[in-house]
Tab-separated table of C-alpha atoms in Angstrom:
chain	number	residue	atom	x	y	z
A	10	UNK	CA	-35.677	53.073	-99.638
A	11	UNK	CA	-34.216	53.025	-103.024
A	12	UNK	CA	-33.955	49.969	-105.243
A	13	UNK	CA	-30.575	49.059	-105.638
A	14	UNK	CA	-29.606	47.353	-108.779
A	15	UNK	CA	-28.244	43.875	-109.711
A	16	UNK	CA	-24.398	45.701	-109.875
A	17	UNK	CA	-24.874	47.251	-106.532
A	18	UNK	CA	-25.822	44.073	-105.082
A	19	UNK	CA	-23.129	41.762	-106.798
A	20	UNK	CA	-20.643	44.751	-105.776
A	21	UNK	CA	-21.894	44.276	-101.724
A	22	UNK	CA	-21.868	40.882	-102.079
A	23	UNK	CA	-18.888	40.255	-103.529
A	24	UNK	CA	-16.945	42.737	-100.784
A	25	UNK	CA	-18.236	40.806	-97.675
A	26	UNK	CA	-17.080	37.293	-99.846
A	27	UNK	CA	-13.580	38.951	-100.164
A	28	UNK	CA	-13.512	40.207	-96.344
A	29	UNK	CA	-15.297	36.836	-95.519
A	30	UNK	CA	-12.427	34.616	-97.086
A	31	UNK	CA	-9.715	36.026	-95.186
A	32	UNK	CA	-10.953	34.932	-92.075
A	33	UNK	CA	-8.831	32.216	-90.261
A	34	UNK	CA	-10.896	28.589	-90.915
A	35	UNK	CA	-12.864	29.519	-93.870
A	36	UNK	CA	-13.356	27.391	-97.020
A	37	UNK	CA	-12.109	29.230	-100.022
A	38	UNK	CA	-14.772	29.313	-102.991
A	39	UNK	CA	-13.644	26.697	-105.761
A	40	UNK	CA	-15.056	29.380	-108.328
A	41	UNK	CA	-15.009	33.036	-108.394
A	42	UNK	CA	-17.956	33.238	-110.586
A	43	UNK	CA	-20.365	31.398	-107.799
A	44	UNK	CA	-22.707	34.397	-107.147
A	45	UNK	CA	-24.401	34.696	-110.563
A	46	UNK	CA	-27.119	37.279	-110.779
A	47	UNK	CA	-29.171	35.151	-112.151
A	48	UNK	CA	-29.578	33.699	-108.684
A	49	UNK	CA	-29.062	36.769	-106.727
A	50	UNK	CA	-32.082	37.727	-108.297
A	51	UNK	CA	-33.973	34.648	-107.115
A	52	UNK	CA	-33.068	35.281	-103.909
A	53	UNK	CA	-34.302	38.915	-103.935
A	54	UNK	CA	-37.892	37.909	-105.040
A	55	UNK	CA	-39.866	36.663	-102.299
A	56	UNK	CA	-43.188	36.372	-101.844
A	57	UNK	CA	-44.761	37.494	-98.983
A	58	UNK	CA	-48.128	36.225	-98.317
A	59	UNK	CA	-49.833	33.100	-96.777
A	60	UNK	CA	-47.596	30.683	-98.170
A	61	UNK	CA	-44.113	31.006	-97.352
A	62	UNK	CA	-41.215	32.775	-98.494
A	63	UNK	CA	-39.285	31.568	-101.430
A	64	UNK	CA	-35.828	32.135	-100.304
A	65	UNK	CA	-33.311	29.469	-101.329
A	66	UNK	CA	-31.691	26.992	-99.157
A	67	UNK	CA	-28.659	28.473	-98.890
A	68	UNK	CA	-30.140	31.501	-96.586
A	69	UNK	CA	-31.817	29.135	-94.832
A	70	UNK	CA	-30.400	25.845	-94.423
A	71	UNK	CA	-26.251	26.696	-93.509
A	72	UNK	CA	-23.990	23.940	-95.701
A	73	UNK	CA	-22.629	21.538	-93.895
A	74	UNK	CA	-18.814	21.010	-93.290
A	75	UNK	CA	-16.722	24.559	-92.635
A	76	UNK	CA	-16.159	25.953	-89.116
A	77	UNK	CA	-16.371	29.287	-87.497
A	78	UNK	CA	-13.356	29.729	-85.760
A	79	UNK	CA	-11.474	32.979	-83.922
A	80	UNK	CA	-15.254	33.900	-81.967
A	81	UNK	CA	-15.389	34.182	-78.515
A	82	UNK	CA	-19.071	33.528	-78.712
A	83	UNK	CA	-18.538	30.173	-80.597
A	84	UNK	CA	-18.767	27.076	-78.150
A	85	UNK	CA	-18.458	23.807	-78.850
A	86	UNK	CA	-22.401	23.450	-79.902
A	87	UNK	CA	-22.322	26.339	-81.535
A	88	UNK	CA	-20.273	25.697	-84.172
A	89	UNK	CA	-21.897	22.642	-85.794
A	90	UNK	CA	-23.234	25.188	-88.880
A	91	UNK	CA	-21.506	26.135	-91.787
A	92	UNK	CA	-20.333	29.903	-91.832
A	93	UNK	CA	-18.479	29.993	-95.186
A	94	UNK	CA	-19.034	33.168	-97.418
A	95	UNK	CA	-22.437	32.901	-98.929
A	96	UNK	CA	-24.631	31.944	-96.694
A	97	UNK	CA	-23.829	34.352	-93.847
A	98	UNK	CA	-22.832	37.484	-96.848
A	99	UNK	CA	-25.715	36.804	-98.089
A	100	UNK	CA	-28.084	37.123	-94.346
A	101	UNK	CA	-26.200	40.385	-93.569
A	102	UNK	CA	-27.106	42.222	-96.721
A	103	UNK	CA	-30.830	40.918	-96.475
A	104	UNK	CA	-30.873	41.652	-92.484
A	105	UNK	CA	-29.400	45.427	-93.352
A	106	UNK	CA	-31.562	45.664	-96.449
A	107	UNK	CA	-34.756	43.683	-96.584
A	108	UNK	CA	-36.939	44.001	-93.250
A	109	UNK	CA	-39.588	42.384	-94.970
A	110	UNK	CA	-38.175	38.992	-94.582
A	111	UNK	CA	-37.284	39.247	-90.732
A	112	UNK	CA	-40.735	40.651	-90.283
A	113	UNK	CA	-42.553	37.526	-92.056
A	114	UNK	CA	-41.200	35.237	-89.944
A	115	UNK	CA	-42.926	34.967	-86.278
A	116	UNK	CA	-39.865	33.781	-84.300
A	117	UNK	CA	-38.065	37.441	-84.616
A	118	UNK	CA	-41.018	39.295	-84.437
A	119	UNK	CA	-41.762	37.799	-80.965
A	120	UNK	CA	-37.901	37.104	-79.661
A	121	UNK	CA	-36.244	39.618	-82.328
A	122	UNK	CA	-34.942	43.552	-81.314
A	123	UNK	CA	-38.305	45.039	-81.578
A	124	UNK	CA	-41.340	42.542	-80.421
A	125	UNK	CA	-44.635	43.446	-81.556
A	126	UNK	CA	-46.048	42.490	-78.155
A	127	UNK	CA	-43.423	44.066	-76.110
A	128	UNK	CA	-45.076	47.995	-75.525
A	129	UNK	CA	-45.594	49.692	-72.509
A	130	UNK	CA	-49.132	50.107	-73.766
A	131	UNK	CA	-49.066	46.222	-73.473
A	132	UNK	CA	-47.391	45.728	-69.978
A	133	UNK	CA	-49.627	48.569	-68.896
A	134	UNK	CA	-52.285	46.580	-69.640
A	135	UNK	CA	-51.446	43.447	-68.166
A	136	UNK	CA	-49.997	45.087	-64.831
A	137	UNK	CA	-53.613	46.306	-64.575
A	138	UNK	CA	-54.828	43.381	-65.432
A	139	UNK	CA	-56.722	45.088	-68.154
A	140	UNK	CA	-57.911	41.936	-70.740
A	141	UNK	CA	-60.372	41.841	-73.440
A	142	UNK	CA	-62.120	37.984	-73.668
A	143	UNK	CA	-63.421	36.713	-76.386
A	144	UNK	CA	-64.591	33.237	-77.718
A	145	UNK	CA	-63.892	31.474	-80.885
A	146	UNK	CA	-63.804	28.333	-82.352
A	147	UNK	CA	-60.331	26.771	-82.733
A	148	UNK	CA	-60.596	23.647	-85.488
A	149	UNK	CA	-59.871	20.223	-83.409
A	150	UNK	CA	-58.698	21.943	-80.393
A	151	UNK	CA	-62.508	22.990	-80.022
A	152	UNK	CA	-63.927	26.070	-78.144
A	153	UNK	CA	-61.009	28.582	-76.890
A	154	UNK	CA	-61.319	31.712	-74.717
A	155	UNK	CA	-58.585	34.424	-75.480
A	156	UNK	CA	-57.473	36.671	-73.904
A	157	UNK	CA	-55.170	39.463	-74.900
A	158	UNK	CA	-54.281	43.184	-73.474
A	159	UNK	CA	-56.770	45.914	-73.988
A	160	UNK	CA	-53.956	47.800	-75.929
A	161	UNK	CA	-53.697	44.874	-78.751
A	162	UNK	CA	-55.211	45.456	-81.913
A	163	UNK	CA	-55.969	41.715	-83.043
A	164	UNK	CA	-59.137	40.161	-83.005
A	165	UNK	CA	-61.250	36.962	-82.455
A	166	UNK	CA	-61.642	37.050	-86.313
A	167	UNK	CA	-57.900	36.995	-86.766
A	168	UNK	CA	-56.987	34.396	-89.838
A	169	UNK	CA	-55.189	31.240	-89.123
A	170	UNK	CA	-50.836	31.865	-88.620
A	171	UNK	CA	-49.119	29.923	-91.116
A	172	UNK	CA	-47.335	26.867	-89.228
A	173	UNK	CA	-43.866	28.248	-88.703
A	174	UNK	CA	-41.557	24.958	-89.262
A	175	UNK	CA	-38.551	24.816	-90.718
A	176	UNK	CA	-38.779	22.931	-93.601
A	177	UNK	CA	-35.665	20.315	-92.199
A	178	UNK	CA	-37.962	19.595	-89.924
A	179	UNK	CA	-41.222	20.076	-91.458
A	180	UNK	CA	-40.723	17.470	-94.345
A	181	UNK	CA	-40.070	14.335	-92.603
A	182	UNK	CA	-42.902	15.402	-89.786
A	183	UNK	CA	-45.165	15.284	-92.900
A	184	UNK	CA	-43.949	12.351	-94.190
A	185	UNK	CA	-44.870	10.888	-90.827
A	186	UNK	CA	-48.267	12.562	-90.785
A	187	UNK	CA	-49.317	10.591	-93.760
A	188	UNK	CA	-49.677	7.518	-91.932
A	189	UNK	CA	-52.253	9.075	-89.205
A	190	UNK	CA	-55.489	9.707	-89.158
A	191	UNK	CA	-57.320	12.677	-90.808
A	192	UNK	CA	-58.566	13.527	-87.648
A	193	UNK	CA	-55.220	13.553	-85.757
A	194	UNK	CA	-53.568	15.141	-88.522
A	195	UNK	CA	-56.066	18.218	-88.357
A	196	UNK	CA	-55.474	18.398	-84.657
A	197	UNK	CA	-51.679	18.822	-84.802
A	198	UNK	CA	-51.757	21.419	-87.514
A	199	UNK	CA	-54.425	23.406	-85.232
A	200	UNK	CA	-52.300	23.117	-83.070
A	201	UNK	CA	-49.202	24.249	-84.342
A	202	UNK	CA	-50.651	26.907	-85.915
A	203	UNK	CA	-51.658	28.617	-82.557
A	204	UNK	CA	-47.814	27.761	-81.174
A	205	UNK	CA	-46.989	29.444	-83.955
A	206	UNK	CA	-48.598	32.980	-82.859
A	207	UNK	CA	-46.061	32.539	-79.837
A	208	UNK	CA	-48.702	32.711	-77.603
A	209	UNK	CA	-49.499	31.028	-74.029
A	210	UNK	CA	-51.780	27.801	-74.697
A	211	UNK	CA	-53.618	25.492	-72.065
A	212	UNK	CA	-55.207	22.558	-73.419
A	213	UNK	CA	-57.806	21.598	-70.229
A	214	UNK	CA	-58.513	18.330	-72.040
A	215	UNK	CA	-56.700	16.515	-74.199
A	216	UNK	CA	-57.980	13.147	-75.025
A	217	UNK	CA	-56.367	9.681	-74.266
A	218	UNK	CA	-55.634	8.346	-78.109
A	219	UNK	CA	-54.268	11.706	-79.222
A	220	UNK	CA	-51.709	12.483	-76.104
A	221	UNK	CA	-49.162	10.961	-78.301
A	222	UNK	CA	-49.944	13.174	-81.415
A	223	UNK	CA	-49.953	16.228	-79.751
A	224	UNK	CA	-46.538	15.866	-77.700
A	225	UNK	CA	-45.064	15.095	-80.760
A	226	UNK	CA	-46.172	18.329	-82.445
A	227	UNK	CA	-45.542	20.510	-78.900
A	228	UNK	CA	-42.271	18.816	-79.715
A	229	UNK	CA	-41.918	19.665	-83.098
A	230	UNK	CA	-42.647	23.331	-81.949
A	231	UNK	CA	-40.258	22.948	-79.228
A	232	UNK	CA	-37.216	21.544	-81.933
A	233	UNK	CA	-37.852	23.999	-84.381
A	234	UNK	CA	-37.396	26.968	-81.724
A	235	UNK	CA	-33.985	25.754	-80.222
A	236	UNK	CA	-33.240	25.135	-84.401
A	237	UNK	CA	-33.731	28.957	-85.194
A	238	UNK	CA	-32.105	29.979	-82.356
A	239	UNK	CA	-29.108	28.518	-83.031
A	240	UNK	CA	-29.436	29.611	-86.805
A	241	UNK	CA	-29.439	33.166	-85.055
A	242	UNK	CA	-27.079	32.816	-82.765
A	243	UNK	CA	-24.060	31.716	-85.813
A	244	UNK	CA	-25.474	34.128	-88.056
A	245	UNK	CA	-24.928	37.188	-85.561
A	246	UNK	CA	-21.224	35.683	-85.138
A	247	UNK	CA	-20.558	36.377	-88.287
A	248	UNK	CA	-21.720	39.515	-88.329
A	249	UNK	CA	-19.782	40.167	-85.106
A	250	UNK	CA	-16.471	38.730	-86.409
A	251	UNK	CA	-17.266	41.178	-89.568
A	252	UNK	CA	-17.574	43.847	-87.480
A	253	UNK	CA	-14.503	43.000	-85.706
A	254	UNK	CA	-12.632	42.776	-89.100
A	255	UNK	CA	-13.260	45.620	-90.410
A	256	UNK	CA	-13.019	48.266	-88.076
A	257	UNK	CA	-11.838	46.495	-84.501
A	258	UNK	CA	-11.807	49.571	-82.585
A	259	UNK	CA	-15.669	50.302	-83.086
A	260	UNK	CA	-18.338	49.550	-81.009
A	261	UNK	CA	-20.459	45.902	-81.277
A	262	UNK	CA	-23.684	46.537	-83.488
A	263	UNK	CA	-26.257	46.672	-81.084
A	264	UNK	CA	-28.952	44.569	-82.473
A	265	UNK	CA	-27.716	41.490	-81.585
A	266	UNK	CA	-29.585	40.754	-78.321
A	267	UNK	CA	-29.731	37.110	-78.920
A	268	UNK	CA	-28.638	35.444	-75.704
A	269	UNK	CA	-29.775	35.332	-71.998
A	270	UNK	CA	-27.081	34.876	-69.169
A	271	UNK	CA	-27.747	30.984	-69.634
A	272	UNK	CA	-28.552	28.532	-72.421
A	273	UNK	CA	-31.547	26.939	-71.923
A	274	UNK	CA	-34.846	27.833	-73.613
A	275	UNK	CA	-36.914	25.373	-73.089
A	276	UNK	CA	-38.072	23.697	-70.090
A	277	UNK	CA	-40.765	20.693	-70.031
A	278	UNK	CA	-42.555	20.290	-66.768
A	279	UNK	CA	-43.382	16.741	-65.968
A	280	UNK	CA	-44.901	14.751	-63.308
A	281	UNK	CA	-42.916	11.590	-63.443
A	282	UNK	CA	-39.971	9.878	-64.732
A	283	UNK	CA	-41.903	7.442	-67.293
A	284	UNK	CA	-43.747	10.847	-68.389
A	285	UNK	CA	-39.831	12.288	-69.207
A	286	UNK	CA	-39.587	9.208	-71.209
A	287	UNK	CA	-42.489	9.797	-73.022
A	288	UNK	CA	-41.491	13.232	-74.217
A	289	UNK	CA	-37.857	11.705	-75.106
A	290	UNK	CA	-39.702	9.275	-77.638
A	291	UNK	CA	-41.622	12.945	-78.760
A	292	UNK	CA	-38.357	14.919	-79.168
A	293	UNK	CA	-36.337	12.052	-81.023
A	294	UNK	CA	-38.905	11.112	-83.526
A	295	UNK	CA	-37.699	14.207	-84.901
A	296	UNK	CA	-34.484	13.809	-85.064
A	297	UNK	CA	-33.676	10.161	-86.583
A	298	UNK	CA	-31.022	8.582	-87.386
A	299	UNK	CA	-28.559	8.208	-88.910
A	300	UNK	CA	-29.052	12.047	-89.836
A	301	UNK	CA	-28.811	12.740	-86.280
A	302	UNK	CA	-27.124	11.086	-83.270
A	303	UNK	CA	-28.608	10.124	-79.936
A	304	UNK	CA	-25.996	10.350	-77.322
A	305	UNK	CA	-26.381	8.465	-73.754
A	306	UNK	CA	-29.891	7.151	-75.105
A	307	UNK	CA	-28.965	3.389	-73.148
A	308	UNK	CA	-28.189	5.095	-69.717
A	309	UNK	CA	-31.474	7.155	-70.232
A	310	UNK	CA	-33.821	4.369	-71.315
A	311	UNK	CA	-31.860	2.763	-68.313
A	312	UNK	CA	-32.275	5.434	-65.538
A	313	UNK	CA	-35.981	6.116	-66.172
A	314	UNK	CA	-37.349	3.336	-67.171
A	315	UNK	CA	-38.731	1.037	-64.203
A	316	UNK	CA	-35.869	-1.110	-62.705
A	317	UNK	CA	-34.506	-4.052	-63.669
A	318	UNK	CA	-36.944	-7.092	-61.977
A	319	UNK	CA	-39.344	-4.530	-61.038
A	320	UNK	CA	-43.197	-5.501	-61.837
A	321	UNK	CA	-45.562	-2.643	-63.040
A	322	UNK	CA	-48.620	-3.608	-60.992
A	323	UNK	CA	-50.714	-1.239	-63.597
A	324	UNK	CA	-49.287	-3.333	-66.704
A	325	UNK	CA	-50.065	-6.717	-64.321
A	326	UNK	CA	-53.240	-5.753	-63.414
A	327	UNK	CA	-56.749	-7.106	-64.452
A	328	UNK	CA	-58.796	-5.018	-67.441
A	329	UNK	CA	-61.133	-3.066	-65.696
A	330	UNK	CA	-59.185	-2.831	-62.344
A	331	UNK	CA	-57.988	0.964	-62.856
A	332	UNK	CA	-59.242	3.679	-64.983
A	333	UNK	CA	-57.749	3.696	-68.293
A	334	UNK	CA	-56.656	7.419	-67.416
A	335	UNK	CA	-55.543	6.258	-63.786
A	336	UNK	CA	-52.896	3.568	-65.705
A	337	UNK	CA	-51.535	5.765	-68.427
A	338	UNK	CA	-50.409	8.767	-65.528
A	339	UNK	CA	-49.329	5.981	-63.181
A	340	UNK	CA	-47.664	3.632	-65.318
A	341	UNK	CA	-43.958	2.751	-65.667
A	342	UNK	CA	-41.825	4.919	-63.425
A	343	UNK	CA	-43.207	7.739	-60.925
A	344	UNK	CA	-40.432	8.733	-59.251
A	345	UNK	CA	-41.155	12.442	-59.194
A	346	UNK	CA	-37.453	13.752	-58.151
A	347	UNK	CA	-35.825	14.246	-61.668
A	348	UNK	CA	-34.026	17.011	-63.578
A	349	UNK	CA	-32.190	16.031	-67.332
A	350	UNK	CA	-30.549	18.470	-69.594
A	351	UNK	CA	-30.719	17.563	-73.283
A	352	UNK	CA	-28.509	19.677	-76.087
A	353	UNK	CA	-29.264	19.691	-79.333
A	354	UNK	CA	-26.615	20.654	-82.673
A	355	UNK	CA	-27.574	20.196	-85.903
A	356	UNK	CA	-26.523	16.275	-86.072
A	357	UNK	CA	-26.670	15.380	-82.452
A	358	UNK	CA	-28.734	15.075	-79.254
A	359	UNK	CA	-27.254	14.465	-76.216
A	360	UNK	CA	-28.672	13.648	-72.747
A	361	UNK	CA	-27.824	14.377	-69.413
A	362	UNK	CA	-25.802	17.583	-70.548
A	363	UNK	CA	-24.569	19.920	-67.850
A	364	UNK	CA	-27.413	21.988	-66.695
A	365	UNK	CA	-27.175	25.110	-67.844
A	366	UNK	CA	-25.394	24.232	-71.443
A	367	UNK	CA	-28.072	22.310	-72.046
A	368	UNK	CA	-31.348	23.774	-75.050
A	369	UNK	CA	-33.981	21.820	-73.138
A	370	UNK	CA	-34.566	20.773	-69.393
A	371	UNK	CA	-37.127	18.144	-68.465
A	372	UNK	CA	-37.820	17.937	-64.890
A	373	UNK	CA	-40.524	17.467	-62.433
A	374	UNK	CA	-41.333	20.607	-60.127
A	375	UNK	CA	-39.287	18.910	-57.027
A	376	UNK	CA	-36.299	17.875	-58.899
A	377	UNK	CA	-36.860	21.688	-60.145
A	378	UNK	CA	-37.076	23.287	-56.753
A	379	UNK	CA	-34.206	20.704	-55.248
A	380	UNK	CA	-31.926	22.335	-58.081
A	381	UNK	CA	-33.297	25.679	-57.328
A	382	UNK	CA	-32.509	25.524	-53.895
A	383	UNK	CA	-28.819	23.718	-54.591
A	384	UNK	CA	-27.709	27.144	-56.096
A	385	UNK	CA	-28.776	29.698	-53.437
C-alpha cells in the first residue's frame, strides 16, 4: 500500500469532519484548525511490539458529553459515548487504512471479521477431535496442559500475551494492586495474560486466600470485554450513519458483524445466591464511584443476602466445627434458583435489567434451565 502523505490525510480527515458535522445532534468544533498535523502525525506512529500501542486517547477513550442520534442501532445504552467528529473520523480512516492496529489488539482478532482461530482446518480438527497436548509451566497458575487443534501453528514455547486492558480500567486496577501481595499480584497478571489469548481456561484448584484476587481479575477480564464491545458497537454506527449519508441508496458495508440476535455476552455460572454476591463485590470494585453509578445495589444486597433475622449457622458455629472450605461454599445464602441481568454504560451499572438487554447474566444452572424452559 502506498504511503499517503500528511495533505492526503488532513484532506480525508477533514472531509469526514465536514460530512460528520452535518449530522443531526453533533457538537460543532469550536475551532477549525483542531486537527493539526502535528498530531495527526502522532497518531500515525505506533509502535507495534510487546508494549502497547501509542495511539492517543482520543481513538481510544470517546469524549464524554455529545450524542449519536438519527441510528436505528442506537439504544438507550448505547449511546452513553461520545460520537462527535474526531474520534469516530479519525477510527474510520485508521480501520480503512491501518490493519496493523486492529490486528495488534486480541479482542478483534478473536471476535473481529476474520478470526485467526476460525478455519475449517481448525473446526476440522476439533470435529475429529484431532488435539495436540502439551505441558508447560504457567507462572502462579502452576503446571497447565494445552490443548489446541492439530491445524494450529502455536506452540508450548509461545511468549507471554500482553494483558489486554483498557487502560480506564487498567489504571485504577493497578492502583489497587499495589496494596496486595507480590505473590497475589503475580497470580492475577498470569492470569490475565492467558484470558487475554481468548482462550478456554479451567483452574482445578484455586486456593482459599486468593479466590478473592482472582474473581476480581476474571472480572476485570469480563468488564473490559463488554467495554470494547460497546466501543465497537458506536464506532460501527458511525460508520453506518456515514454510509447512510453519503450515498443512502447503497448497500451496508459488510464488515460490521458486531452483534448477535441478543445482548448479552457474558454469563457467570454460580452455585448460590451469596456466591452472586460475591462476584457483584468483583464486578463493582471496578467500577467506583462517583465515576460510575450503581443502580438497584440496596434491593440486590437485599434480595441475596441472607434474610432479615435469619442466623448463618456456619458464621455461628464453633472454630473447627466445618472445614474452612465447607463454610466459605456454604455460607450466607444458598438458595440455588437465581437468574440477574446486570448492564453496564460507560458511567452506570444497573441490576436486575431485563434479561436479554442486559451485558452480563449471573445465574445458577436451575434458575438457568427454569428461564430456559420459560421461553420454549
Amino acid at each position: 500500500m502506498a504511503i499517503e502523505t500528511d495533505t492526503s490525510i488532513t484532506t480525508s480527515l477533514l472531509t469526514l469532519l465536514n460530512v460528520s458535522a452535518t449530522k443531526a445532534g453533533k457538537r460543532k468544533l469550536p475551532d477549525p484548525e483542531f486537527i493539526p498535523a502535528e498530531k495527526l502525525n502522532k497518531r500515525k506512529s505506533a509502535r507495534f511490539s510487546d508494549s502497547e500501542p501509542t495511539v492517543s486517547k482520543d481513538a481510544n477513550e470517546p469524549k464524554e458529553g455529545a450524542e449519536v442520534e438519527g441510528n436505528p442501532r442506537n439504544d438507550d445504552v448505547h449511546d452513553d459515548v461520545d460520537g462527535a467528529g474526531v474520534c469516530f473520523a479519525y477510527c474510520w480512516w485508521r480501520r480503512k487504512n491501518d490493519a496493523k492496529v486492529i490486528a495488534v489488539d486480541s479482542y478483534e482478532r478473536h471476535f473481529g471479521l476474520n478470526p485467526v482461530n476460525l478455519t475449517e482446518e481448525a473446526r476440522a480438527s476439533v470435529d475429529g477431535r484431532s488435539w495436540k497436548i502439551s505441558k508447560q509451566k504457567n507462572g502462579k497458575l502452576g503446571s497447565t496442559v494445552l490443548s489446541l487443534p492439530t491445524t494450529s501453528k502455536v506452540t508450548n514455547t509461545e511468549e507471554k500475551a500482553r494483558i489486554d486492558i483498557l487502560e480506564r480500567l487498567r489504571t485504577p486496577f493497578q492502583s489497587r494492586q499495589s496494596k496486595q501481595s507480590q505473590e497475589q499480584i503475580e497470580m492475577q497478571n498470569d492470569l490475565l495474560s492467558t484470558l487475554s489469548l481468548r482462550r478456554d481456561l479451567y483452574l482445578t484448584s484455586v486456593p482459599l486466600e486468593s479466590r478473592k484476587a482472582t474473581r476480581e481479575a476474571i472480572a476485570l477480564h469480563a468488564v473490559n470485554h463488554v467495554t470494547k464491545k460497546r466501543r465497537r458497537v458506536l464506532k460501527n454506527n458511525d460508520r453506518l450513519a456515514h454510509a447512510a449519508k453519503t450515498n443512502p441508496n447503497a448497500e451496508p458495508p459488510e464488515d460490521i458483524q458486531d452483534q448477535g440476535f441478543t445482548r448479552p455476552s457474558v454469563l457467570v455460572l454460580l452455585p448460590f445466591r451469596s456466591a452472586a454476591l460475591d462476584w457483584f463485590s468483583a464486578i463493582t470494585v471496578h467500577t467506583p464511584s462517583p465515576i460510575f453509578q450503581i443502580e438497584n445495589q440496596a434491593r440486590f444486597a437485599s434480595e441475596y443476602g441472607l434474610p432479615q433475622g435469619v442466623i448463618d449457622k456456619l458464621a455461628e458455629a464453633e472454630p473447627g466445627t466445618y472445614p474452612r472450605d465447607h463454610m466459605e461454599t456454604f455460607k450466607g445464602n444458598v438458595d440455588d434458583n437465581f437468574r440477574v441481568g446486570i448492564k453496564m454504560t460507560r458511567k452506570s451499572v444497573k441490576m436486575f435489567a431485563e434479561f436479554y438487554s442486559c451485558d452480563i447474566i449471573m445465574a445458577s444452572p436451575l434458575g438457568l434451565r427454569r428461564s430456559i424452559e420459560k421461553e420454549k
